[in-house]
Structures are given as C-alpha cells and as structure tokens.
Short mmCIF file of C-alpha atoms in Angstrom, two decimals:
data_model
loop_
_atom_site.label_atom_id
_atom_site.label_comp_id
_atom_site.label_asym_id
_atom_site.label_seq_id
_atom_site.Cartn_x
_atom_site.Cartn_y
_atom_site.Cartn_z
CA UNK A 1 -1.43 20.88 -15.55
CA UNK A 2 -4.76 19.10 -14.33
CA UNK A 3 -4.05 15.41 -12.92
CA UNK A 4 -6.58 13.85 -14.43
CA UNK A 5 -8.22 10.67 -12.55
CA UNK A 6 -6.68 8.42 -15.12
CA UNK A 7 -3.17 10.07 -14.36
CA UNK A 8 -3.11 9.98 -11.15
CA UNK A 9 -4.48 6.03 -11.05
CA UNK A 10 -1.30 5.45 -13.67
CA UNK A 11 1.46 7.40 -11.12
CA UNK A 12 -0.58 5.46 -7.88
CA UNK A 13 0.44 2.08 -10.33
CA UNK A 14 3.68 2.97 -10.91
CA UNK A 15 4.74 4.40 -7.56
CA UNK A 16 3.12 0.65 -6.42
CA UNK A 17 5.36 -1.06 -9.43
CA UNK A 18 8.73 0.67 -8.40
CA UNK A 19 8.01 -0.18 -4.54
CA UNK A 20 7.86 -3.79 -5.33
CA UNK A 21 10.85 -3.66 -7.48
CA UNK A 22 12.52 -1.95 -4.67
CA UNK A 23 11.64 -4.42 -2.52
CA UNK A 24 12.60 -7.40 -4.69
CA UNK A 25 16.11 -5.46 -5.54
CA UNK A 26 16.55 -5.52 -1.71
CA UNK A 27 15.92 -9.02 -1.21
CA UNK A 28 17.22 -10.84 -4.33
CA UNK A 29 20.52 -8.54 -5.19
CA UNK A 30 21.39 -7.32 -2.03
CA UNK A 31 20.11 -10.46 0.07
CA UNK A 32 18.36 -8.84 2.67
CA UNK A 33 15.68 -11.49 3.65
CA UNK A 34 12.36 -9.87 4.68
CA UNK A 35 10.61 -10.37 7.66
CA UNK A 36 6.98 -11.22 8.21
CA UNK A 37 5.85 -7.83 8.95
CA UNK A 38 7.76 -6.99 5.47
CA UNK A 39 5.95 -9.50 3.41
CA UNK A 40 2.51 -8.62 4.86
CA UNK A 41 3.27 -4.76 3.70
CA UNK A 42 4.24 -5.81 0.21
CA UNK A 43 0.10 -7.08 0.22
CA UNK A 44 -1.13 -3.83 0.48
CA UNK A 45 1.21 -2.55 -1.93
CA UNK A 46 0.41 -4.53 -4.64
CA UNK A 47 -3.08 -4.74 -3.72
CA UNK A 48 -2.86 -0.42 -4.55
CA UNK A 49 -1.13 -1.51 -7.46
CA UNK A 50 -3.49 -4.25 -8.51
CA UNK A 51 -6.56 -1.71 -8.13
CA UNK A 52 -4.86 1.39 -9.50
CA UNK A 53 -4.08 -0.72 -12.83
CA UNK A 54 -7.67 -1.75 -13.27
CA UNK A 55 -9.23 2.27 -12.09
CA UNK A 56 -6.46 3.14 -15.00
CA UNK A 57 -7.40 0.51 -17.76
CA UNK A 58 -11.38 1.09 -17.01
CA UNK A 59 -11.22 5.11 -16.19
CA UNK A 60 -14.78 5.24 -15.23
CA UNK A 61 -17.01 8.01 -15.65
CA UNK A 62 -19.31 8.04 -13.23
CA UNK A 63 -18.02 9.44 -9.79
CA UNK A 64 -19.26 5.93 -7.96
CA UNK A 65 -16.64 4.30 -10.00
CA UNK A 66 -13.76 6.77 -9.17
CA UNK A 67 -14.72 6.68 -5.42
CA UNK A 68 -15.09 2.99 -4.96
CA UNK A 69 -11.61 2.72 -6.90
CA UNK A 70 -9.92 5.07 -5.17
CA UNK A 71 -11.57 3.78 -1.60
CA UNK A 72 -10.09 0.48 -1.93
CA UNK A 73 -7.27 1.53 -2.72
CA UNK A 74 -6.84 3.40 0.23
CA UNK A 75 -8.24 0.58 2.37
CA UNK A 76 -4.98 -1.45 0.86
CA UNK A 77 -2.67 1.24 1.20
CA UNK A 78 -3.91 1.84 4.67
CA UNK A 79 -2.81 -1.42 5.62
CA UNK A 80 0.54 -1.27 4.60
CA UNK A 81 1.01 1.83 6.38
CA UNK A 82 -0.48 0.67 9.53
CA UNK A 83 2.01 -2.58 9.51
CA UNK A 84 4.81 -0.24 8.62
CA UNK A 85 3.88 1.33 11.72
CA UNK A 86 3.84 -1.86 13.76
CA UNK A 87 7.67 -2.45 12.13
CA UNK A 88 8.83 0.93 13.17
CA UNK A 89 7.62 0.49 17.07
CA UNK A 90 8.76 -2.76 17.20
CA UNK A 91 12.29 -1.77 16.07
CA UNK A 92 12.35 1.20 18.63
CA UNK A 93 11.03 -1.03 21.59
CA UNK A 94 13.91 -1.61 24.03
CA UNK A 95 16.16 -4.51 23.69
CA UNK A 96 14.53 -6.74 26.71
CA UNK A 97 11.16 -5.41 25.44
CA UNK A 98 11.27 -7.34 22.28
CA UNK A 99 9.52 -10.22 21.41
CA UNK A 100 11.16 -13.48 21.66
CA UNK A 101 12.00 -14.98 17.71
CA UNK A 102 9.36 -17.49 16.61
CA UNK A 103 9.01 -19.90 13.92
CA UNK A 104 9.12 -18.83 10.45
CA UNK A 105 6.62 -17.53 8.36
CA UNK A 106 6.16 -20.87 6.02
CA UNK A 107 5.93 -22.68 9.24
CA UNK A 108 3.06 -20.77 10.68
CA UNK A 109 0.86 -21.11 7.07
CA UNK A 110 1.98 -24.91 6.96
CA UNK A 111 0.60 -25.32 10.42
CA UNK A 112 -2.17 -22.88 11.93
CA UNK A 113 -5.33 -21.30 10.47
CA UNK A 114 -4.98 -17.85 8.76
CA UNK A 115 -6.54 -15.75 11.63
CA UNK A 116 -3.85 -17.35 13.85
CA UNK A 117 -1.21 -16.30 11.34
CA UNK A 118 -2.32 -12.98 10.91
CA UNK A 119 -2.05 -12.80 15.04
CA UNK A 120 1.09 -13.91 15.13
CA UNK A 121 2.88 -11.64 12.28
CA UNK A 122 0.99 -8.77 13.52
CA UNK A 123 2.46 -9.14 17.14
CA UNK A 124 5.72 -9.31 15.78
CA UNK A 125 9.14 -11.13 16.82
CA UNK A 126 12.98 -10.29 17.40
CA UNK A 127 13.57 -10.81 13.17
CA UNK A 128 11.27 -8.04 12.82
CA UNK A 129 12.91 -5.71 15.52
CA UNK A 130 15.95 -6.45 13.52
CA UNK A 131 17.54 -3.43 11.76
CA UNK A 132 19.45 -4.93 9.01
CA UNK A 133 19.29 -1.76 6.24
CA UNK A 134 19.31 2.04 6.80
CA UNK A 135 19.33 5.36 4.93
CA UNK A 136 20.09 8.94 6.54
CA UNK A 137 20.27 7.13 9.35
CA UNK A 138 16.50 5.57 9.14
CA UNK A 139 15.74 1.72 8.85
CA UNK A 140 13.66 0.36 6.24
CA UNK A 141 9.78 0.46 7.65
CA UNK A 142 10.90 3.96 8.42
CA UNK A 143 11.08 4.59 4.54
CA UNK A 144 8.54 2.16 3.61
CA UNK A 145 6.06 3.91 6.15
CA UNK A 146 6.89 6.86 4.89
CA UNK A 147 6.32 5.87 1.10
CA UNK A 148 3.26 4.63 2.12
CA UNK A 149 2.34 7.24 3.70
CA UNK A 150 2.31 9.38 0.58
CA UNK A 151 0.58 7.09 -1.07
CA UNK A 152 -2.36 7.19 1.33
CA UNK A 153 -2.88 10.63 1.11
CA UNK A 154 -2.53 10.83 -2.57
CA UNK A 155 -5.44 7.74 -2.85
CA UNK A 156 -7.34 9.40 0.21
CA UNK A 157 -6.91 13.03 -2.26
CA UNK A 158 -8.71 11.08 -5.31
CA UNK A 159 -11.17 9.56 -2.90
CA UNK A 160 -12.31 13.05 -1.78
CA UNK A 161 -11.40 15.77 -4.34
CA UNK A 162 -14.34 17.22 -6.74
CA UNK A 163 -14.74 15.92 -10.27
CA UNK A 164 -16.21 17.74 -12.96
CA UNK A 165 -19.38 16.18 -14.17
CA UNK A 166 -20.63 16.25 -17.81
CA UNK A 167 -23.23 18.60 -18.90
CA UNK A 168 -26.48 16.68 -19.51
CA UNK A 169 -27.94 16.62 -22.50
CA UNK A 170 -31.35 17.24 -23.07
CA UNK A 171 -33.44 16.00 -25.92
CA UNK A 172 -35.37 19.87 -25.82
CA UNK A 173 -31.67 21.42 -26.29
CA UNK A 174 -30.47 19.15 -29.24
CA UNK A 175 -33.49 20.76 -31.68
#
C-alpha cells in the first residue's frame, strides 16, 4: 500500500483526535485533574491536529504546500514532545529537588503577562512532579512523550520523504 500525503495527514488527525479524547476521558471520567505542563502539551496536540485537518481537506499539489504543512506540524508536535520531556524530568527529580507548588494556572493568566506564564509552567512545580496515573509501570508524560514522539517522526517523515511530481505537459506533445 502507498500512504498517500492525504492519508497520512488523515491518520496524523486522527492519532491528534484520539489523544485529546484520551486526555479528556482522563480528566472528566476518571477525574484526574491535569497539570500545567499537561495543558500546555494538549496545545501542540491539537495544534497537529488543527493543521493535519486543513493539509487533509486542501491536499495540495505542489510540494511547497505539503512541506510547509507538514513543517508546522512538526513545529507543534515538537512542542508537545519537548514539554512532555520537561514532565518526565521533573517527575524523576528527587523529592527535595522539586519545585515548591505555586499558584494555579488560572491565577497566573488572571494576573501576569503571557511570557511570564509561559516561564512559570515551563519551570514547573510539585503538581507537576506529581505521579497520579501509570501504565506498565510508566506515568503519564512517559506515554504522552512517547505518543508524541511517534508523531514527530511520522510529521518529520512527510516533511522529508520524496513525492512524485506530475509529468508536465507540453503544448508540442499534445499535437
């Protein structure tokens, strides 16, 4: 089977779709409440999602199109993964090593300017060092940085793999 560009947008959609609904499963059925580091993650997941849906509705033609598609997507991605990695080191610092719990997320965009709130979710506190859900014995950003992970290389693979361009027609050839 060749994955087609428009395929493999559609599976980079839904792999973004069932992430979220993961995500929303864990924190409105089983009531795990998720940190600031796991809301900022959930951007560049739907931000793959977001542009995967559009490189799938428009399937462009020209290979500029694909790339720029498939390069954003990979910058979103790319974030997720790197705060995923953030999560996962803070989790395995050592207890007296962790950062002291702060305010709350609603508080910080209530009260300081957005570069200040980016600083101070992407440093972290003790609610993100938390570990309140595992699997085979691996917490949650270790999953999630692993999912993302995959999807990273899969949007970096349609960023760089070789498309097959049209024949050109010539006016000479059609007479």
């Amino acid at each position: 089977m060749k994955w087609g560009y428009r395929f493999v947008s559609g599976a980079l959609f839904a792999a973004s779709v069932m992430g979220m609904a993961f995500a929303l499963y864990l924190e409105h059925v089983q009531g795990l409440e998720p940190c600031p580091l796991c809301i900022f993650q959930r951007i560049g997941l739907i931000g793959l999602g977001i542009i995967s849906f559009i490189a799938f509705l428009h399937n462009p033609k020209a290979n500029g199109m694909k790339r720029l598609y498939a390069f954003l997507g990979s910058l979103s991605i790319l974030w997720s993964a790197g705060v995923a990695g953030r999560h996962v080191w803070l989790q395995n610092l050592p207890p007296d090593k962790v950062p002291s719990c702060g305010p709350g997320l609603d508080y910080w965009l209530e009260t300081l300017p957005m570069k200040s709130v980016f600083q101070q979710v992407l440093s972290g506190s003790g609610e993100c060092a938390k570990v309140d859900w595992t699997f085979l014995g691996q917490s949650l950003p270790v999953w999630s940085l692993v999912f993302f992970s995959i999807l990273l290389l899969v949007s970096l693979w349609q960023l760089f793999r070789k498309y097959q361009t049209a024949p050109v027609k010539r006016l000479r050839d059609k007479y």
